[in-house]
Each structure stands twice: as structure tokens, then as C-alpha cells.
mmCIF file of C-alpha atoms in Angstrom:
data_model
loop_
_atom_site.group_PDB
_atom_site.id
_atom_site.type_symbol
_atom_site.label_atom_id
_atom_site.label_comp_id
_atom_site.label_asym_id
_atom_site.label_seq_id
_atom_site.Cartn_x
_atom_site.Cartn_y
_atom_site.Cartn_z
ATOM 1 C CA THR B 1380 0.000 0.000 0.000
ATOM 2 C CA PRO B 1381 1.152 3.602 -0.294
ATOM 3 C CA GLN B 1382 1.392 3.734 3.520
ATOM 4 C CA ALA B 1383 3.495 0.551 3.814
ATOM 5 C CA PRO B 1384 5.882 0.114 0.868
ATOM 6 C CA LEU B 1385 8.164 -2.910 0.678
ATOM 7 C CA PHE B 1386 11.017 -1.065 -1.059
ATOM 8 C CA ASP B 1387 12.268 2.496 -1.333
ATOM 9 C CA GLU B 1388 10.560 4.127 -4.324
ATOM 10 C CA GLY B 1389 12.183 3.115 -7.591
ATOM 11 C CA ARG B 1390 14.953 1.128 -5.858
ATOM 12 C CA ASP B 1391 15.656 -2.393 -4.649
ATOM 13 C CA THR B 1392 16.440 -1.185 -1.125
ATOM 14 C CA PRO B 1393 14.048 -3.015 1.226
ATOM 15 C CA THR B 1394 12.123 -1.200 3.928
ATOM 16 C CA GLN B 1395 12.208 -2.426 7.509
ATOM 17 C CA LEU B 1396 8.717 -3.840 6.969
ATOM 18 C CA PHE B 1397 9.951 -6.038 4.098
ATOM 19 C CA ARG B 1398 12.970 -7.169 6.126
ATOM 20 C CA ASP B 1399 10.657 -8.167 8.985
ATOM 21 C CA LEU B 1400 8.303 -9.966 6.599
ATOM 22 C CA MET B 1401 11.138 -11.968 5.037
ATOM 23 C CA ARG B 1402 12.367 -13.047 8.494
ATOM 24 C CA MET B 1403 8.830 -14.167 9.333
ATOM 25 C CA VAL B 1404 8.473 -16.061 6.024
ATOM 26 C CA ALA B 1405 11.800 -17.823 6.560
ATOM 27 C CA ARG B 1406 10.749 -18.839 10.064
ATOM 28 C CA VAL B 1407 7.248 -20.014 9.081
ATOM 29 C CA THR B 1408 8.420 -21.969 6.026
ATOM 30 C CA SER B 1409 11.110 -23.754 8.017
ATOM 31 C CA VAL B 1410 8.453 -26.275 9.119
ATOM 32 C CA VAL B 1411 8.021 -27.542 5.543
ATOM 33 C CA SER B 1412 10.547 -28.825 3.032
ATOM 34 C CA ASN B 1413 9.029 -27.360 -0.133
ATOM 35 C CA ASP B 1414 11.336 -25.596 -2.540
ATOM 36 C CA VAL B 1415 10.628 -21.920 -3.189
ATOM 37 C CA ALA B 1416 10.189 -19.691 -6.237
ATOM 38 C CA LEU B 1417 10.449 -15.903 -5.980
ATOM 39 C CA ALA B 1418 9.008 -13.439 -8.476
ATOM 40 C CA GLY B 1419 9.466 -9.669 -8.464
ATOM 41 C CA HIS B 1420 6.878 -7.330 -9.984
ATOM 42 C CA THR B 1421 6.797 -3.564 -10.438
ATOM 43 C CA ARG B 1422 4.243 -0.983 -11.380
ATOM 44 C CA ALA B 1423 4.385 0.673 -14.780
ATOM 45 C CA ARG B 1424 6.112 4.011 -15.233
ATOM 46 C CA PRO B 1425 4.086 7.033 -16.389
ATOM 47 C CA LEU B 1426 6.575 7.825 -19.171
ATOM 48 C CA VAL B 1427 7.893 5.719 -21.992
ATOM 49 C CA VAL B 1428 11.679 5.601 -21.838
ATOM 50 C CA ALA B 1429 14.258 3.933 -24.067
ATOM 51 C CA ASN B 1430 15.826 1.973 -21.196
ATOM 52 C CA ASN B 1431 12.843 0.971 -19.112
ATOM 53 C CA PRO B 1432 14.149 0.235 -15.583
ATOM 54 C CA VAL B 1433 11.274 -2.034 -14.544
ATOM 55 C CA TRP B 1434 12.902 -5.250 -15.782
ATOM 56 C CA ALA B 1435 16.110 -4.781 -13.833
ATOM 57 C CA LEU B 1436 14.215 -3.422 -10.824
ATOM 58 C CA SER B 1437 11.806 -6.361 -10.597
ATOM 59 C CA SER B 1438 14.688 -8.837 -10.892
ATOM 60 C CA ALA B 1439 16.730 -6.964 -8.286
ATOM 61 C CA ARG B 1440 13.805 -6.914 -5.852
ATOM 62 C CA ALA B 1441 13.264 -10.661 -6.257
ATOM 63 C CA ASP B 1442 16.971 -11.211 -5.635
ATOM 64 C CA THR B 1443 16.833 -8.968 -2.566
ATOM 65 C CA ALA B 1444 14.032 -11.179 -1.243
ATOM 66 C CA ARG B 1445 16.250 -14.231 -1.868
ATOM 67 C CA GLN B 1446 19.140 -12.687 0.023
ATOM 68 C CA LEU B 1447 16.916 -11.732 2.957
ATOM 69 C CA LEU B 1448 15.365 -15.204 3.150
ATOM 70 C CA GLU B 1449 18.783 -16.849 3.093
ATOM 71 C CA SER B 1450 20.165 -14.492 5.727
ATOM 72 C CA ALA B 1451 17.118 -15.327 7.889
ATOM 73 C CA GLY B 1452 17.945 -19.036 7.736
ATOM 74 C CA MET B 1453 16.335 -20.440 4.607
ATOM 75 C CA LYS B 1454 18.698 -22.956 3.013
ATOM 76 C CA ALA B 1455 19.933 -21.699 -0.372
ATOM 77 C CA PRO B 1456 19.208 -24.975 -2.243
ATOM 78 C CA ARG B 1457 15.483 -24.573 -1.481
ATOM 79 C CA ILE B 1458 15.304 -21.488 -3.698
ATOM 80 C CA GLN B 1459 14.760 -22.812 -7.215
ATOM 81 C CA ARG B 1460 13.813 -19.662 -9.144
ATOM 82 C CA VAL B 1461 14.303 -15.918 -8.817
ATOM 83 C CA THR B 1462 12.467 -14.092 -11.594
ATOM 84 C CA GLY B 1463 11.630 -10.526 -12.559
ATOM 85 C CA HIS B 1464 8.349 -9.914 -14.382
ATOM 86 C CA ALA B 1465 8.592 -6.120 -14.661
ATOM 87 C CA ASP B 1466 5.151 -4.563 -15.205
ATOM 88 C CA ARG B 1467 3.812 -7.500 -17.246
ATOM 89 C CA GLU B 1468 1.721 -9.370 -14.650
ATOM 90 C CA LEU B 1469 -0.388 -6.811 -12.826
ATOM 91 C CA SER B 1470 -2.339 -7.476 -9.647
ATOM 92 C CA ASP B 1471 -4.268 -4.204 -10.046
ATOM 93 C CA THR B 1472 -5.915 -3.113 -13.298
ATOM 94 C CA ASN B 1473 -4.306 0.324 -12.945
ATOM 95 C CA PRO B 1474 -0.779 -0.318 -14.304
ATOM 96 C CA MET B 1475 0.711 2.443 -12.125
ATOM 97 C CA SER B 1476 -0.890 1.297 -8.853
ATOM 98 C CA VAL B 1477 1.581 0.679 -6.035
ATOM 99 C CA ARG B 1478 -0.199 -2.661 -5.471
ATOM 100 C CA ASN B 1479 1.709 -3.872 -8.525
ATOM 101 C CA ASN B 1480 4.991 -3.436 -6.607
ATOM 102 C CA ARG B 1481 5.239 -6.839 -5.016
ATOM 103 C CA VAL B 1482 7.262 -9.998 -4.524
ATOM 104 C CA GLU B 1483 5.529 -13.346 -4.863
ATOM 105 C CA ILE B 1484 6.784 -16.273 -2.803
ATOM 106 C CA VAL B 1485 5.576 -19.638 -4.052
ATOM 107 C CA LEU B 1486 6.033 -22.918 -2.217
ATOM 108 C CA LEU B 1487 6.578 -25.481 -4.948
ATOM 109 C CA ARG B 1488 5.054 -28.943 -4.918
ATOM 110 C CA LYS B 1489 7.319 -31.948 -4.813
#
């Protein structure tokens, strides 16, 4: 939400809220052995630019989530995928909504 962002605006620097959430996810998922897939998503930019930063930003945010999970105790081999989807898979119909700035954590089936 606008009141509780996960990253600094336009950057892959996590907020304290996101750091706390990743610690909680690492702790809660330690009771299962499922592998994990991470996907970073960003909102669209209001201007068309030649070098659109959303691809690199979404990938960097997914990788930041990976690093935080590993530093909180998740075993590195459990993380099978770290993917950036840019602004291509929206969760809100408004492409510029902050709800589209997100990281998905998927527990994979065996």
C-alpha cells in the first residue's frame, strides 16, 4: 500500500517492513521442506523511456528477497527460481498502482 511500501521508491532497497516480513516467512516456512520460487513485480512508469528500468528493478527486488530469506535461515538450495516480471503481470488493473509493486513467494510442490 502507499502507507506501507516494501522497497524504497524506484529502488531495490528493502524497507524495515519487508525485512521483517522476510524473516517471518523464513521462520514459518522452516516447518516444511518445499522448494521456493520468488518473483518480483513492479508498477508501470508514467513515461515511456528507451531503457525501461522495470525489468532490472523487478529482478533486483526478487533477488533482494532471496538474500533476505537466506540471511534469515532459509537454506539456499530450497530457492529454485528468482524471476523478474517487470510490469507484465499486474495485480491491479491500474498499471501504475503501487499494489503492482510486489514480490511473490511460491512454495513449490514436490
